[in-house]
Tab-separated table of C-alpha atoms in Angstrom:
chain	number	residue	atom	x	y	z
A	157	MET	CA	-2.262	-25.309	-39.127
A	158	ARG	CA	-2.549	-25.614	-43.195
A	159	HIS	CA	-3.453	-29.572	-44.347
A	160	VAL	CA	0.112	-28.790	-45.929
A	161	THR	CA	2.016	-28.170	-42.782
A	162	HIS	CA	0.047	-31.271	-41.002
A	163	ASP	CA	0.953	-33.866	-44.090
A	164	LEU	CA	4.731	-32.115	-43.900
A	165	LEU	CA	5.053	-33.085	-40.496
A	166	VAL	CA	3.421	-36.342	-40.457
A	167	ARG	CA	6.012	-37.453	-43.698
A	168	GLU	CA	8.425	-36.117	-42.177
A	169	ALA	CA	8.221	-38.633	-38.713
A	170	ILE	CA	7.539	-41.419	-40.766
A	171	ASP	CA	11.011	-40.596	-42.864
A	172	TRP	CA	12.293	-40.448	-39.650
A	173	HIS	CA	11.622	-43.544	-38.493
A	174	GLN	CA	12.801	-45.331	-41.406
A	175	GLN	CA	15.858	-43.965	-41.283
A	176	GLY	CA	16.367	-45.290	-37.709
A	177	LEU	CA	16.327	-41.986	-36.246
A	178	ILE	CA	13.091	-42.773	-34.080
A	179	ASP	CA	11.061	-46.253	-32.389
A	180	ARG	CA	7.772	-46.924	-33.077
A	181	SER	CA	6.496	-45.602	-29.883
A	182	LEU	CA	7.523	-41.478	-30.587
A	183	LEU	CA	6.305	-41.972	-33.674
A	184	ASP	CA	3.013	-42.625	-32.532
A	185	VAL	CA	2.767	-39.934	-30.520
A	186	MET	CA	3.917	-37.750	-33.059
A	187	VAL	CA	1.445	-38.773	-35.609
A	188	GLU	CA	-1.689	-38.580	-33.144
A	189	ARG	CA	-0.463	-35.151	-31.934
A	190	HIS	CA	-0.456	-34.358	-35.903
A	191	ALA	CA	-2.780	-36.192	-36.910
A	192	GLN	CA	-6.076	-33.749	-37.718
A	193	ARG	CA	-9.486	-35.208	-36.726
A	194	GLY	CA	-12.296	-35.349	-37.967
A	195	ASP	CA	-10.953	-34.285	-41.430
A	196	ILE	CA	-11.494	-37.847	-43.371
A	197	LEU	CA	-14.704	-38.074	-43.460
A	198	THR	CA	-15.464	-34.021	-44.592
A	199	THR	CA	-12.166	-34.024	-47.339
A	200	LEU	CA	-14.006	-37.542	-48.391
A	201	LEU	CA	-17.801	-35.508	-48.725
A	202	LYS	CA	-16.098	-32.567	-50.432
A	203	TRP	CA	-14.063	-34.905	-52.835
A	204	LEU	CA	-17.153	-36.940	-53.719
A	205	GLY	CA	-19.136	-33.173	-54.182
A	206	LEU	CA	-16.450	-32.046	-56.608
A	207	PHE	CA	-16.745	-35.470	-58.603
A	208	ALA	CA	-21.150	-35.269	-59.183
A	209	ILE	CA	-20.581	-31.784	-60.102
A	210	LEU	CA	-17.479	-32.009	-62.360
A	211	GLN	CA	-18.847	-35.201	-64.136
A	212	LEU	CA	-22.375	-33.908	-63.952
A	213	GLY	CA	-21.264	-30.826	-65.569
A	214	LEU	CA	-19.348	-32.632	-68.381
A	215	ALA	CA	-22.016	-34.785	-69.213
A	216	VAL	CA	-24.036	-32.018	-70.069
A	217	LEU	CA	-21.225	-30.419	-72.215
A	218	ALA	CA	-21.121	-34.206	-73.743
A	219	PHE	CA	-24.913	-34.009	-74.366
A	220	ILE	CA	-24.479	-30.773	-76.384
A	221	ALA	CA	-21.124	-31.654	-78.703
A	222	LEU	CA	-22.755	-34.570	-79.672
A	223	MET	CA	-26.758	-32.998	-80.501
A	224	SER	CA	-23.899	-30.398	-82.647
A	225	LYS	CA	-21.908	-32.590	-84.068
A	226	SER	CA	-19.268	-29.985	-83.693
A	227	ALA	CA	-15.198	-30.342	-82.576
A	228	GLY	CA	-15.190	-26.769	-81.949
A	229	VAL	CA	-18.110	-26.752	-80.132
A	230	ALA	CA	-17.558	-28.850	-78.111
A	231	ALA	CA	-13.867	-26.693	-77.477
A	232	LEU	CA	-15.879	-23.353	-76.659
A	233	LEU	CA	-17.860	-25.237	-74.090
A	234	LEU	CA	-14.714	-27.103	-72.742
A	235	GLY	CA	-12.734	-24.295	-72.706
A	236	GLY	CA	-14.700	-22.169	-71.207
A	237	VAL	CA	-15.748	-24.277	-68.591
A	238	SER	CA	-11.511	-24.526	-67.889
A	239	ALA	CA	-11.208	-20.782	-68.498
A	240	GLY	CA	-14.251	-20.553	-65.256
A	241	LEU	CA	-12.694	-22.968	-62.913
A	242	TRP	CA	-9.294	-22.250	-63.147
A	243	TYR	CA	-10.900	-18.397	-62.173
A	244	PHE	CA	-12.845	-19.116	-58.970
A	245	GLY	CA	-9.350	-22.425	-58.260
A	246	VAL	CA	-7.282	-19.626	-58.249
A	247	ARG	CA	-10.065	-17.267	-56.229
A	248	MET	CA	-10.139	-19.993	-53.490
A	249	VAL	CA	-6.238	-20.752	-53.279
A	250	ILE	CA	-5.532	-17.112	-52.847
A	251	ASP	CA	-7.956	-16.159	-49.904
A	252	PRO	CA	-5.745	-14.416	-47.634
A	253	ARG	CA	-7.976	-15.904	-45.030
A	254	ARG	CA	-7.799	-19.504	-46.426
A	255	ARG	CA	-11.555	-20.333	-45.876
A	256	TYR	CA	-11.414	-22.666	-49.162
A	257	PRO	CA	-7.279	-24.056	-49.828
A	258	PHE	CA	-8.500	-27.439	-50.899
A	259	THR	CA	-10.916	-26.684	-52.991
A	260	GLY	CA	-9.498	-24.383	-54.831
A	261	ALA	CA	-6.729	-26.554	-55.324
A	262	VAL	CA	-8.859	-29.588	-56.788
A	263	LEU	CA	-10.493	-26.592	-59.144
A	264	VAL	CA	-7.473	-25.471	-60.281
A	265	THR	CA	-5.845	-29.301	-61.302
A	266	ALA	CA	-9.307	-30.129	-63.002
A	267	ALA	CA	-9.173	-26.616	-64.998
A	268	LEU	CA	-5.207	-28.202	-66.661
A	269	ALA	CA	-7.492	-31.005	-67.191
A	270	ALA	CA	-10.203	-29.581	-68.371
A	271	MET	CA	-7.531	-27.296	-71.092
A	272	PHE	CA	-5.416	-30.568	-72.117
A	273	GLY	CA	-9.179	-31.474	-73.407
A	274	THR	CA	-10.072	-28.309	-74.963
A	275	PHE	CA	-6.595	-27.995	-76.882
A	276	VAL	CA	-7.372	-32.090	-78.423
A	277	LEU	CA	-10.732	-30.807	-79.701
A	278	LEU	CA	-9.307	-27.927	-81.084
A	279	TYR	CA	-6.884	-30.061	-83.159
A	280	ILE	CA	-9.236	-32.255	-84.206
A	281	ALA	CA	-11.824	-29.648	-85.497
A	282	LEU	CA	-8.887	-27.583	-87.025
A	283	ARG	CA	-6.789	-31.214	-88.603
A	284	GLY	CA	-9.016	-34.234	-88.020
A	285	GLU	CA	-8.228	-37.325	-85.494
A	286	PRO	CA	-5.159	-36.861	-83.807
A	287	GLU	CA	-2.276	-39.340	-85.343
A	288	GLY	CA	1.148	-39.812	-84.596
A	289	ARG	CA	3.122	-36.861	-82.033
A	290	ALA	CA	-0.654	-35.018	-81.840
A	291	ILE	CA	-1.205	-36.049	-78.181
A	292	PRO	CA	2.470	-36.101	-77.135
A	293	ALA	CA	2.986	-32.345	-78.347
A	294	LEU	CA	0.110	-31.391	-76.561
A	295	MET	CA	0.762	-33.005	-73.244
A	296	LEU	CA	4.258	-31.240	-73.399
A	297	LEU	CA	2.515	-28.156	-74.322
A	298	THR	CA	-0.238	-28.389	-72.073
A	299	SER	CA	2.454	-29.294	-69.112
A	300	VAL	CA	4.352	-25.326	-69.702
A	301	PRO	CA	1.166	-23.525	-67.550
A	302	ALA	CA	0.362	-26.637	-65.147
A	303	ALA	CA	3.790	-25.978	-64.168
A	304	LEU	CA	3.902	-22.046	-63.937
A	305	THR	CA	0.709	-22.052	-62.362
A	306	ALA	CA	1.837	-24.663	-59.448
A	307	TYR	CA	4.447	-22.420	-59.113
A	308	ARG	CA	3.103	-19.102	-59.215
A	309	TYR	CA	0.563	-20.196	-56.562
A	310	ARG	CA	2.538	-23.037	-54.816
A	311	LEU	CA	0.410	-25.858	-55.320
A	312	ARG	CA	1.531	-29.442	-55.875
A	313	TRP	CA	-1.689	-30.853	-57.474
A	314	PRO	CA	-1.147	-28.647	-60.734
A	315	LEU	CA	2.590	-30.093	-60.815
A	316	LEU	CA	1.931	-33.644	-60.404
A	317	LEU	CA	-0.465	-33.413	-63.978
A	318	ALA	CA	2.584	-31.223	-64.945
A	319	LEU	CA	5.219	-34.038	-65.376
A	320	LEU	CA	2.661	-36.975	-65.918
A	321	TRP	CA	2.041	-35.538	-68.992
A	322	PHE	CA	6.089	-34.436	-69.425
A	323	PHE	CA	6.555	-38.350	-69.250
A	324	HIS	CA	3.822	-39.376	-71.107
A	325	GLY	CA	4.425	-36.456	-73.773
A	326	LEU	CA	8.287	-38.091	-73.892
A	327	GLY	CA	7.143	-40.987	-74.750
A	328	ALA	CA	6.057	-43.158	-71.530
A	329	TRP	CA	2.573	-45.209	-72.745
A	330	HIS	CA	0.123	-47.510	-71.247
A	331	THR	CA	-3.023	-48.983	-72.854
A	332	TYR	CA	-5.790	-50.947	-71.851
A	333	GLY	CA	-5.364	-54.402	-74.420
A	334	GLY	CA	-8.901	-56.201	-73.483
A	335	HIS	CA	-10.053	-58.955	-71.175
A	336	GLY	CA	-8.432	-57.353	-68.104
A	337	ALA	CA	-4.439	-56.755	-69.719
A	338	TYR	CA	-3.037	-53.598	-69.548
A	339	PHE	CA	0.277	-52.439	-71.635
A	340	ALA	CA	2.758	-50.408	-70.484
A	341	ASP	CA	5.410	-49.400	-72.776
A	342	ILE	CA	8.463	-46.459	-73.074
A	343	GLN	CA	9.410	-45.139	-76.819
A	344	ASP	CA	12.703	-44.796	-76.267
A	345	PRO	CA	14.257	-46.417	-72.767
A	346	LYS	CA	17.453	-45.175	-73.228
A	347	LEU	CA	16.622	-41.782	-73.402
A	348	MET	CA	13.875	-41.545	-70.796
A	349	ALA	CA	16.799	-42.875	-68.274
A	350	VAL	CA	18.834	-40.452	-69.435
A	351	ILE	CA	15.995	-37.558	-68.684
A	352	ALA	CA	14.848	-39.100	-65.167
A	353	LEU	CA	18.201	-39.116	-64.049
A	354	VAL	CA	18.240	-35.292	-65.192
A	355	ALA	CA	14.716	-35.172	-63.162
A	356	ILE	CA	16.382	-36.827	-59.659
A	357	ALA	CA	19.143	-34.224	-59.951
A	358	LEU	CA	16.744	-31.489	-59.774
A	359	GLY	CA	14.796	-32.522	-57.387
A	360	VAL	CA	17.488	-33.301	-55.287
A	361	TRP	CA	18.510	-29.723	-55.234
A	362	HIS	CA	14.997	-28.328	-55.927
A	363	GLU	CA	14.493	-30.146	-52.234
A	364	ARG	CA	18.036	-29.493	-50.740
A	365	ARG	CA	18.717	-25.337	-52.281
A	366	LEU	CA	15.845	-23.905	-53.708
A	367	GLU	CA	12.956	-25.255	-50.793
A	368	ALA	CA	15.843	-23.658	-48.422
A	369	GLY	CA	15.851	-20.671	-49.501
A	370	LEU	CA	14.162	-18.861	-52.678
A	371	LEU	CA	11.689	-21.519	-53.534
A	372	ARG	CA	11.129	-22.100	-49.391
A	373	ARG	CA	6.831	-21.981	-49.658
A	374	CYS	CA	7.530	-24.710	-52.362
A	375	VAL	CA	7.880	-27.247	-49.857
A	376	GLY	CA	7.244	-30.465	-51.820
A	377	PHE	CA	8.271	-29.595	-55.266
A	378	GLY	CA	10.836	-31.150	-55.271
A	379	GLY	CA	10.082	-34.624	-54.089
A	380	LEU	CA	7.805	-35.256	-56.740
A	381	TYR	CA	10.895	-34.670	-59.473
A	382	LEU	CA	12.436	-36.878	-57.070
A	383	ILE	CA	10.030	-39.615	-57.128
A	384	PHE	CA	8.908	-39.263	-60.823
A	385	GLY	CA	12.914	-39.776	-61.838
A	386	LEU	CA	12.932	-42.708	-59.459
A	387	LEU	CA	10.159	-44.656	-60.711
A	388	TYR	CA	10.835	-43.985	-64.703
A	389	LEU	CA	14.891	-43.972	-64.043
A	390	ASN	CA	14.164	-47.669	-62.661
A	391	LEU	CA	11.446	-48.785	-65.651
A	392	SER	CA	13.024	-47.830	-68.690
A	393	LEU	CA	16.636	-49.658	-67.063
A	394	TRP	CA	13.599	-52.640	-66.298
A	395	PHE	CA	12.126	-52.352	-70.007
A	396	LEU	CA	15.829	-52.905	-71.188
A	397	THR	CA	16.229	-55.964	-69.557
A	398	LEU	CA	12.529	-57.475	-71.730
A	399	PRO	CA	11.724	-59.992	-72.945
A	400	ARG	CA	15.267	-61.860	-72.413
A	401	GLY	CA	17.545	-58.082	-72.736
A	402	PRO	CA	21.317	-58.387	-72.832
A	403	LEU	CA	23.388	-58.854	-70.285
A	404	ASP	CA	25.159	-55.536	-69.949
A	405	TRP	CA	21.337	-54.175	-68.776
A	406	VAL	CA	20.736	-56.631	-66.725
A	407	LEU	CA	24.086	-55.312	-64.661
A	408	ALA	CA	22.929	-51.951	-65.269
A	409	PHE	CA	19.673	-52.369	-63.968
A	410	THR	CA	21.554	-54.600	-60.584
A	411	ALA	CA	23.957	-51.577	-60.285
A	412	ALA	CA	21.464	-48.962	-60.709
A	413	GLY	CA	18.930	-50.503	-57.510
A	414	ILE	CA	22.486	-51.254	-55.568
A	415	ALA	CA	23.435	-47.702	-55.618
A	416	GLN	CA	19.784	-45.983	-54.823
A	417	ILE	CA	20.417	-48.450	-51.789
A	418	VAL	CA	23.134	-47.688	-51.408
A	419	ALA	CA	22.485	-43.417	-51.985
A	420	GLY	CA	19.541	-43.625	-49.029
A	421	ALA	CA	21.343	-44.448	-46.844
A	422	ARG	CA	24.341	-42.277	-47.349
A	423	LEU	CA	21.555	-40.034	-47.720
A	424	HIS	CA	19.034	-40.978	-44.841
A	425	ASP	CA	16.274	-40.709	-47.575
A	426	ALA	CA	13.925	-43.858	-47.530
A	427	ARG	CA	13.004	-42.565	-51.064
A	428	PHE	CA	16.299	-43.869	-52.806
A	429	THR	CA	16.170	-47.154	-50.541
A	430	GLY	CA	12.369	-47.628	-51.259
A	431	PHE	CA	13.222	-47.991	-54.829
A	432	GLY	CA	16.393	-49.182	-55.307
A	433	ILE	CA	15.031	-52.352	-53.244
A	434	VAL	CA	11.516	-52.770	-55.186
A	435	PHE	CA	12.997	-52.870	-58.550
A	436	LEU	CA	15.914	-54.762	-56.839
A	437	ALA	CA	13.691	-57.403	-56.398
A	438	ILE	CA	11.961	-57.128	-59.690
A	439	ASN	CA	15.179	-57.049	-61.530
A	440	LEU	CA	15.488	-61.066	-59.550
A	441	TYR	CA	11.883	-61.992	-60.046
A	442	THR	CA	12.528	-60.736	-63.632
A	443	ARG	CA	15.471	-63.114	-64.485
A	444	PHE	CA	13.985	-65.809	-61.832
A	445	PHE	CA	11.446	-66.128	-64.267
A	446	GLU	CA	13.222	-65.873	-67.382
A	447	HIS	CA	15.960	-69.120	-66.457
A	448	PHE	CA	13.085	-71.221	-64.568
A	449	TRP	CA	10.029	-71.225	-65.279
A	450	ASP	CA	9.989	-73.162	-67.949
A	451	ARG	CA	11.975	-75.732	-66.146
A	452	LEU	CA	10.118	-76.467	-62.966
A	453	SER	CA	6.700	-77.235	-62.577
A	454	ALA	CA	4.353	-74.049	-60.991
A	455	GLY	CA	4.308	-75.542	-57.958
A	456	THR	CA	7.893	-75.507	-57.332
A	457	PHE	CA	8.073	-72.188	-59.140
A	458	PHE	CA	6.500	-70.320	-56.617
A	459	LEU	CA	7.387	-72.016	-53.740
A	460	LEU	CA	11.371	-71.309	-54.685
A	461	GLY	CA	10.533	-68.404	-55.620
A	462	GLY	CA	8.443	-67.222	-52.311
A	463	ALA	CA	11.651	-68.724	-50.140
A	464	LEU	CA	14.030	-66.905	-52.084
A	465	ALA	CA	11.781	-63.290	-51.221
A	466	LEU	CA	11.801	-64.007	-47.661
A	467	ALA	CA	15.009	-64.260	-47.529
A	468	PHE	CA	16.326	-61.640	-49.842
A	469	GLY	CA	13.503	-60.017	-46.990
A	470	TYR	CA	15.357	-61.583	-44.003
A	471	VAL	CA	19.124	-60.327	-45.740
A	472	CYS	CA	17.728	-56.758	-46.191
A	473	GLU	CA	16.190	-55.904	-42.605
A	474	ARG	CA	18.899	-57.669	-40.805
A	475	TRP	CA	21.154	-55.234	-42.756
A	476	HIS	CA	18.451	-52.296	-42.097
A	477	VAL	CA	18.942	-53.413	-38.771
A	478	ALA	CA	22.765	-53.269	-38.482
A	479	LEU	CA	22.897	-49.516	-40.031
A	480	VAL	CA	20.496	-47.813	-37.097
A	481	PRO	CA	22.910	-47.927	-34.391
A	482	GLU	CA	25.425	-46.260	-36.956
A	483	ARG	CA	22.651	-43.587	-37.787
A	484	ARG	CA	21.032	-42.423	-34.093
A	485	PRO	CA	22.329	-39.195	-32.910
């Protein structure tokens, strides 16, 4: 059985358990039946070997580029590596005997990452240091061949990479601030929220319509659209409430969390429910922090916060238990 089929069966069994359709004992039996024994160490060794080879190769290319002091030479070298990785990766993916599907998918994904690096180096060689919207434009540019590769060869990793580039190219940024601090930002949260809603709708339609018919060999693609859409929708709404955002956005963020929980219950989809509960809890904690951090001592603040979190979790669990009998066949 293919790796993707094993993963799909295990994920479906876990979803059934989370939705209350099967109990824990049946879940354990199904996971054990579909588990791939002995593959964990093999997969780990493959990852380590591929990572080591890739890092050594890039180190050699970087050394040559530094010695030549030319971004053009570096772009040429990295472009050659990208083409080579893509060619051999595709050969492994389309192999009729499917001897190296995992390795092929990794090589194709690495080739697409190298393609983005090649575009950046070419830009530097032709126009100097990238400024303004140069890097985001290159991200959007690279997401196109990544998505085409994903659909052409039915690979989820390139689609994951394409969605990362797409959303980051549209203005989702993060950076290391020094001293162990990281910063995240979205350039236009309102626009990103609309795009995320479109991604959610596309994911549901892709999963329930296309993957049941025309794109039935692209199982899991719709799930990626859905997860990215839910993630960036909630992040956008959260950022709109920071710091001490207007009340209308706080209410919109709260309503979105509740709507996701309700949608998850109606659609029997734990992804909607999970994102809704997590970000509703984040929203409540954010409001709690804004109003009480400066008014209470640290000990009282965390004690009260922990008690409220336990109460919130208890209410969610009781609500879930109350719905389980209604959803069982």
